[in-house]
Amino acid sequence: MNATLNKPTSSTDVAQNGANRVNYVTPLANILESKDGYVLEAEMPGVNKDGLEVIVENGELTIVGRRAVAENRGREVYRESRAFDYRRAFELDPSIDTTKITAKIDQGVLTLHLPKAEAVKPRKITVG
Amino acid sequence: MSIIRYQFPQVPNWSSSDRLASLRDEVNRLFDFSWPSRDSGLFSGWSPALDVFDDKDNLVVKVELPGLNKDEINISLDKGVLTVSGERKQEHESKEGESFRSERYFGKFHRSVTLPATVDSTKVSASYKDGILTVDLPKAEEAKPKQIAVNVA
């Protein structure tokens, strides 16, 4: 597999932030490749447009999702979800045109379209 | 492939007997498994995270269900057991293109929780926002905490 659009991360990422350790939840992701580019879907329930950050830097794509502040709903009786913010980094395939990446989030699912640069798209050359 | 939903160590309030019970159920189901049927929770199941909160007058149940349509979620309440179920369908054809990473769950899900207090089933309401289903269940009058005045004679 030559596409390097993934970087394995543990299920809970721990980023070193000065003296404070910050815990993150790694969102579940699907990546699909077509001839025009890649589609990345990541699950971030509780995150809306305002809490979303998509950073492209040094050939790496980082997605950060901050949960909309939930009002305190009383005492926790039972809890399975984790209240941490989401974070995950992916290594970008060099064929991706980083200026044309688009993102949308709908009901907690982030969808990124990562088109390939024109130069690397497969082209059919007809013999004249 | 993990057999049960992975429980993170920092999650409090998780009773280990539940976890053992669910593992036992999964193992039992494994022996029942036959190839043509894909109804088994072990092979097609998806267990979204569920939280229960209790303030004085209401119970609040939250379920993480990213990427569904409102009408794909069913909620029912029967004898103090709240059940949330539904199905997430794969939106796009995966025929064209190659899948590099496939971590998201598709298919049916089913979660049930026994509510820790009696609720007024006529006043239950639910909302779905940012991929989180929130069910508000007002407690029945008799389940609400009451202040009892002590009269000193």
CSV table of C-alpha atoms in Angstrom, one decimal:
chain,number,residue,atom,x,y,z
A,1,MET,CA,0.0,0.0,0.0
A,2,ASN,CA,1.7,3.1,-1.1
A,3,ALA,CA,-0.9,5.6,0.0
A,4,THR,CA,0.3,7.0,3.2
A,5,LEU,CA,-2.9,8.5,4.2
A,6,ASN,CA,-2.8,7.0,7.6
A,7,LYS,CA,-0.8,7.1,10.6
A,8,PRO,CA,-1.5,4.5,13.2
A,9,THR,CA,-2.4,6.0,16.5
A,10,SER,CA,-3.4,4.4,19.8
A,11,SER,CA,-7.1,4.6,20.7
A,12,THR,CA,-6.5,7.3,23.1
A,13,ASP,CA,-3.9,9.9,22.0
A,14,VAL,CA,-1.9,11.6,24.7
A,15,ALA,CA,-0.4,14.9,23.7
A,16,GLN,CA,2.3,16.5,25.7
A,17,ASN,CA,1.3,20.1,26.4
A,18,GLY,CA,3.9,21.6,28.7
A,19,ALA,CA,3.4,20.0,32.1
A,20,ASN,CA,-0.2,19.0,31.4
A,21,ARG,CA,-1.0,15.8,29.7
A,22,VAL,CA,-4.0,16.2,27.5
A,23,ASN,CA,-6.1,13.2,26.6
A,24,TYR,CA,-7.8,12.9,23.3
A,25,VAL,CA,-10.2,10.4,21.8
A,26,THR,CA,-9.2,9.1,18.5
A,27,PRO,CA,-12.1,9.3,16.1
A,28,LEU,CA,-13.0,6.2,14.1
A,29,ALA,CA,-12.2,6.9,10.4
A,30,ASN,CA,-12.9,5.5,7.0
A,31,ILE,CA,-10.7,6.4,4.1
A,32,LEU,CA,-11.7,5.7,0.5
A,33,GLU,CA,-9.6,6.3,-2.6
A,34,SER,CA,-11.0,7.0,-6.0
A,35,LYS,CA,-9.1,8.1,-9.1
A,36,ASP,CA,-9.9,11.7,-8.3
A,37,GLY,CA,-8.9,11.7,-4.7
A,38,TYR,CA,-9.5,10.5,-1.2
A,39,VAL,CA,-12.6,10.8,1.0
A,40,LEU,CA,-12.0,10.7,4.7
A,41,GLU,CA,-14.9,10.3,7.2
A,42,ALA,CA,-14.3,10.6,10.9
A,43,GLU,CA,-16.8,10.1,13.7
A,44,MET,CA,-16.9,12.9,16.2
A,45,PRO,CA,-20.2,12.9,18.0
A,46,GLY,CA,-20.8,16.0,20.0
A,47,VAL,CA,-18.7,18.2,17.7
A,48,ASN,CA,-20.2,20.9,15.5
A,49,LYS,CA,-18.7,23.3,12.9
A,50,ASP,CA,-17.5,25.7,15.6
A,51,GLY,CA,-15.5,23.1,17.5
A,52,LEU,CA,-13.7,21.7,14.4
A,53,GLU,CA,-10.2,22.4,13.4
A,54,VAL,CA,-8.5,20.9,10.3
A,55,ILE,CA,-4.8,21.6,10.0
A,56,VAL,CA,-2.5,20.8,7.1
A,57,GLU,CA,1.1,21.1,7.9
A,58,ASN,CA,4.3,19.4,6.8
A,59,GLY,CA,2.5,16.8,4.8
A,60,GLU,CA,0.3,15.9,7.7
A,61,LEU,CA,-3.4,16.4,8.2
A,62,THR,CA,-4.6,16.9,11.8
A,63,ILE,CA,-8.2,17.0,12.8
A,64,VAL,CA,-9.2,18.3,16.2
A,65,GLY,CA,-12.8,18.3,17.4
A,66,ARG,CA,-13.9,20.1,20.5
A,67,ARG,CA,-17.2,19.1,22.0
A,68,ALA,CA,-19.9,21.8,22.2
A,69,VAL,CA,-20.1,22.6,25.9
A,70,ALA,CA,-22.8,20.4,27.3
A,71,GLU,CA,-24.7,21.7,30.2
A,72,ASN,CA,-24.3,19.8,33.4
A,73,ARG,CA,-27.1,17.2,33.3
A,74,GLY,CA,-26.9,16.1,36.9
A,75,ARG,CA,-25.2,13.1,38.5
A,76,GLU,CA,-23.6,10.5,36.3
A,77,VAL,CA,-25.3,7.1,36.9
A,78,TYR,CA,-23.6,5.2,34.1
A,79,ARG,CA,-21.1,6.4,31.6
A,80,GLU,CA,-19.5,4.8,28.5
A,81,SER,CA,-18.6,7.8,26.5
A,82,ARG,CA,-15.5,9.8,27.1
A,83,ALA,CA,-15.7,13.6,27.5
A,84,PHE,CA,-12.3,14.3,25.9
A,85,ASP,CA,-11.9,16.2,22.7
A,86,TYR,CA,-11.1,14.4,19.5
A,87,ARG,CA,-7.7,14.4,17.7
A,88,ARG,CA,-6.1,12.4,15.0
A,89,ALA,CA,-3.3,12.9,12.6
A,90,PHE,CA,-2.9,11.4,9.1
A,91,GLU,CA,0.1,11.5,6.8
A,92,LEU,CA,-1.0,12.9,3.5
A,93,ASP,CA,-0.2,11.2,0.2
A,94,PRO,CA,2.0,13.6,-1.8
A,95,SER,CA,-0.4,13.3,-4.7
A,96,ILE,CA,-3.0,15.3,-2.7
A,97,ASP,CA,-3.6,18.9,-3.7
A,98,THR,CA,-3.7,20.5,-0.2
A,99,THR,CA,-5.1,23.7,-1.5
A,100,LYS,CA,-8.3,22.0,-2.6
A,101,ILE,CA,-9.2,20.1,0.6
A,102,THR,CA,-12.8,20.6,1.6
A,103,ALA,CA,-14.5,19.7,4.9
A,104,LYS,CA,-18.0,19.4,6.2
A,105,ILE,CA,-19.5,18.1,9.4
A,106,ASP,CA,-23.0,16.7,9.7
A,107,GLN,CA,-24.5,14.9,12.8
A,108,GLY,CA,-21.1,14.3,14.2
A,109,VAL,CA,-19.5,12.9,11.1
A,110,LEU,CA,-16.7,14.9,9.5
A,111,THR,CA,-16.2,14.3,5.8
A,112,LEU,CA,-13.1,15.6,4.1
A,113,HIS,CA,-12.6,15.5,0.4
A,114,LEU,CA,-8.9,15.4,-0.6
A,115,PRO,CA,-8.6,15.8,-4.3
A,116,LYS,CA,-5.5,14.6,-6.1
A,117,ALA,CA,-3.4,17.1,-8.0
A,118,GLU,CA,-4.2,17.3,-11.7
A,119,ALA,CA,-0.7,16.1,-12.6
A,120,VAL,CA,-1.0,12.8,-11.0
A,121,LYS,CA,-4.5,11.8,-12.1
A,122,PRO,CA,-4.5,8.9,-14.5
A,123,ARG,CA,-4.8,10.2,-18.0
A,124,LYS,CA,-5.5,8.4,-21.2
A,125,ILE,CA,-3.3,9.4,-24.1
A,126,THR,CA,-4.7,8.7,-27.4
A,127,VAL,CA,-2.3,7.9,-30.2
A,128,GLY,CA,-2.9,10.3,-33.1
B,1,MET,CA,-11.8,-7.7,15.9
B,2,SER,CA,-12.8,-7.3,19.5
B,3,ILE,CA,-15.5,-9.3,20.9
B,4,ILE,CA,-16.9,-6.7,23.3
B,5,ARG,CA,-16.8,-3.0,23.1
B,6,TYR,CA,-13.5,-1.9,24.6
B,7,GLN,CA,-13.9,-0.2,27.9
B,8,PHE,CA,-11.4,2.4,28.7
B,9,PRO,CA,-9.8,2.1,32.1
B,10,GLN,CA,-10.7,5.7,33.1
B,11,VAL,CA,-14.4,5.0,32.7
B,12,PRO,CA,-15.9,5.0,36.2
B,13,ASN,CA,-19.1,3.4,37.3
B,14,TRP,CA,-18.7,0.4,35.2
B,15,SER,CA,-19.7,-2.7,36.9
B,16,SER,CA,-17.4,-5.6,36.1
B,17,SER,CA,-20.3,-8.1,36.4
B,18,ASP,CA,-22.0,-6.5,33.5
B,19,ARG,CA,-18.9,-6.8,31.4
B,20,LEU,CA,-18.5,-10.5,32.3
B,21,ALA,CA,-22.1,-11.0,31.6
B,22,SER,CA,-21.8,-9.5,28.1
B,23,LEU,CA,-18.7,-11.5,27.4
B,24,ARG,CA,-20.5,-14.6,28.4
B,25,ASP,CA,-23.4,-13.6,26.1
B,26,GLU,CA,-21.0,-13.0,23.2
B,27,VAL,CA,-19.3,-16.4,23.7
B,28,ASN,CA,-22.7,-18.1,23.9
B,29,ARG,CA,-23.7,-16.4,20.7
B,30,LEU,CA,-20.4,-17.5,19.0
B,31,PHE,CA,-21.4,-21.1,19.5
B,32,ASP,CA,-24.8,-20.4,18.1
B,33,PHE,CA,-23.3,-18.8,15.0
B,34,SER,CA,-24.0,-20.3,11.6
B,35,TRP,CA,-22.7,-18.9,8.4
B,36,PRO,CA,-25.7,-17.7,6.5
B,37,SER,CA,-27.1,-15.7,9.3
B,38,ARG,CA,-25.5,-12.4,10.0
B,39,ASP,CA,-27.8,-11.3,12.8
B,40,SER,CA,-25.4,-12.1,15.5
B,41,GLY,CA,-24.2,-9.1,17.5
B,42,LEU,CA,-20.7,-10.4,17.3
B,43,PHE,CA,-20.5,-10.1,13.5
B,44,SER,CA,-22.7,-7.2,12.6
B,45,GLY,CA,-23.2,-5.5,15.9
B,46,TRP,CA,-22.4,-2.1,16.9
B,47,SER,CA,-22.7,-0.9,20.4
B,48,PRO,CA,-22.9,2.9,20.6
B,49,ALA,CA,-21.8,4.5,23.9
B,50,LEU,CA,-24.6,5.2,26.3
B,51,ASP,CA,-24.6,7.5,29.3
B,52,VAL,CA,-27.2,7.9,32.0
B,53,PHE,CA,-27.5,11.1,34.1
B,54,ASP,CA,-29.8,11.8,37.0
B,55,ASP,CA,-30.8,15.2,38.2
B,56,LYS,CA,-33.4,15.5,40.8
B,57,ASP,CA,-36.5,15.5,38.6
B,58,ASN,CA,-35.3,13.9,35.3
B,59,LEU,CA,-33.2,11.1,34.0
B,60,VAL,CA,-31.2,11.9,30.9
B,61,VAL,CA,-29.9,9.2,28.6
B,62,LYS,CA,-27.4,10.1,25.9
B,63,VAL,CA,-26.3,7.8,23.1
B,64,GLU,CA,-23.5,8.6,20.6
B,65,LEU,CA,-24.9,7.9,17.2
B,66,PRO,CA,-22.9,9.9,14.6
B,67,GLY,CA,-24.2,10.1,11.1
B,68,LEU,CA,-27.7,8.9,11.3
B,69,ASN,CA,-31.0,10.3,10.1
B,70,LYS,CA,-33.6,11.1,12.7
B,71,ASP,CA,-36.0,8.6,11.3
B,72,GLU,CA,-33.5,5.8,11.5
B,73,ILE,CA,-33.5,5.8,15.3
B,74,ASN,CA,-36.2,4.0,17.3
B,75,ILE,CA,-36.8,4.6,20.9
B,76,SER,CA,-39.1,2.6,23.1
B,77,LEU,CA,-39.9,2.4,26.8
B,78,ASP,CA,-41.3,-0.8,28.3
B,79,LYS,CA,-41.5,-1.6,32.0
B,80,GLY,CA,-38.8,0.7,33.0
B,81,VAL,CA,-36.4,-0.4,30.2
B,82,LEU,CA,-35.4,2.1,27.6
B,83,THR,CA,-34.4,0.7,24.3
B,84,VAL,CA,-32.7,2.6,21.5
B,85,SER,CA,-32.2,0.8,18.2
B,86,GLY,CA,-31.8,1.4,14.6
B,87,GLU,CA,-29.7,0.9,11.6
B,88,ARG,CA,-26.9,2.9,9.9
B,89,LYS,CA,-26.7,2.3,6.2
B,90,GLN,CA,-23.6,2.6,4.2
B,91,GLU,CA,-24.2,5.8,2.2
B,92,HIS,CA,-22.0,5.3,-0.7
B,93,GLU,CA,-21.1,2.5,-3.0
B,94,SER,CA,-17.7,1.2,-2.1
B,95,LYS,CA,-17.4,-0.5,-5.5
B,96,GLU,CA,-15.6,2.4,-7.1
B,97,GLY,CA,-12.5,3.2,-5.3
B,98,GLU,CA,-10.4,1.4,-2.8
B,99,SER,CA,-11.0,1.4,0.9
B,100,PHE,CA,-7.9,2.1,3.0
B,101,ARG,CA,-9.4,2.3,6.4
B,102,SER,CA,-12.7,1.0,7.5
B,103,GLU,CA,-13.3,1.6,11.2
B,104,ARG,CA,-16.8,3.0,11.2
B,105,TYR,CA,-19.6,0.6,12.0
B,106,PHE,CA,-22.5,0.1,9.7
B,107,GLY,CA,-25.6,-1.9,10.3
B,108,LYS,CA,-28.0,-2.5,13.2
B,109,PHE,CA,-27.5,-1.4,16.7
B,110,HIS,CA,-29.6,-2.1,19.8
B,111,ARG,CA,-29.0,-0.7,23.3
B,112,SER,CA,-31.2,-1.3,26.3
B,113,VAL,CA,-30.9,0.2,29.8
B,114,THR,CA,-32.9,-0.4,32.9
B,115,LEU,CA,-33.8,3.1,34.2
B,116,PRO,CA,-32.8,3.7,37.8
B,117,ALA,CA,-36.1,5.4,38.6
B,118,THR,CA,-39.7,5.3,37.6
B,119,VAL,CA,-40.4,7.8,34.8
B,120,ASP,CA,-43.6,9.3,33.5
B,121,SER,CA,-43.7,7.7,30.1
B,122,THR,CA,-46.1,10.3,28.7
B,123,LYS,CA,-43.6,13.1,29.1
B,124,VAL,CA,-40.5,11.5,27.5
B,125,SER,CA,-38.9,13.6,24.8
B,126,ALA,CA,-35.9,13.0,22.6
B,127,SER,CA,-33.6,15.2,20.4
B,128,TYR,CA,-30.8,14.4,18.0
B,129,LYS,CA,-28.0,16.9,17.6
B,130,ASP,CA,-24.4,16.7,16.4
B,131,GLY,CA,-24.6,13.0,16.3
B,132,ILE,CA,-25.8,12.6,19.9
B,133,LEU,CA,-29.3,11.4,20.8
B,134,THR,CA,-30.6,12.8,24.1
B,135,VAL,CA,-33.6,11.3,25.7
B,136,ASP,CA,-35.2,13.3,28.6
B,137,LEU,CA,-37.3,11.2,30.9
B,138,PRO,CA,-39.1,13.2,33.7
B,139,LYS,CA,-39.4,11.1,36.8
B,140,ALA,CA,-42.8,10.0,38.0
B,141,GLU,CA,-44.1,11.9,41.0
B,142,GLU,CA,-43.5,9.0,43.4
B,143,ALA,CA,-39.9,8.7,42.3
B,144,LYS,CA,-39.0,12.3,43.0
B,145,PRO,CA,-37.1,13.1,46.1
B,146,LYS,CA,-39.3,14.6,48.8
B,147,GLN,CA,-38.5,16.8,51.7
B,148,ILE,CA,-40.2,15.5,54.8
B,149,ALA,CA,-40.6,17.9,57.5
B,150,VAL,CA,-40.1,16.6,61.0
B,151,ASN,CA,-42.4,18.1,63.5
B,152,VAL,CA,-41.0,18.3,66.9
B,153,ALA,CA,-43.7,18.0,69.4
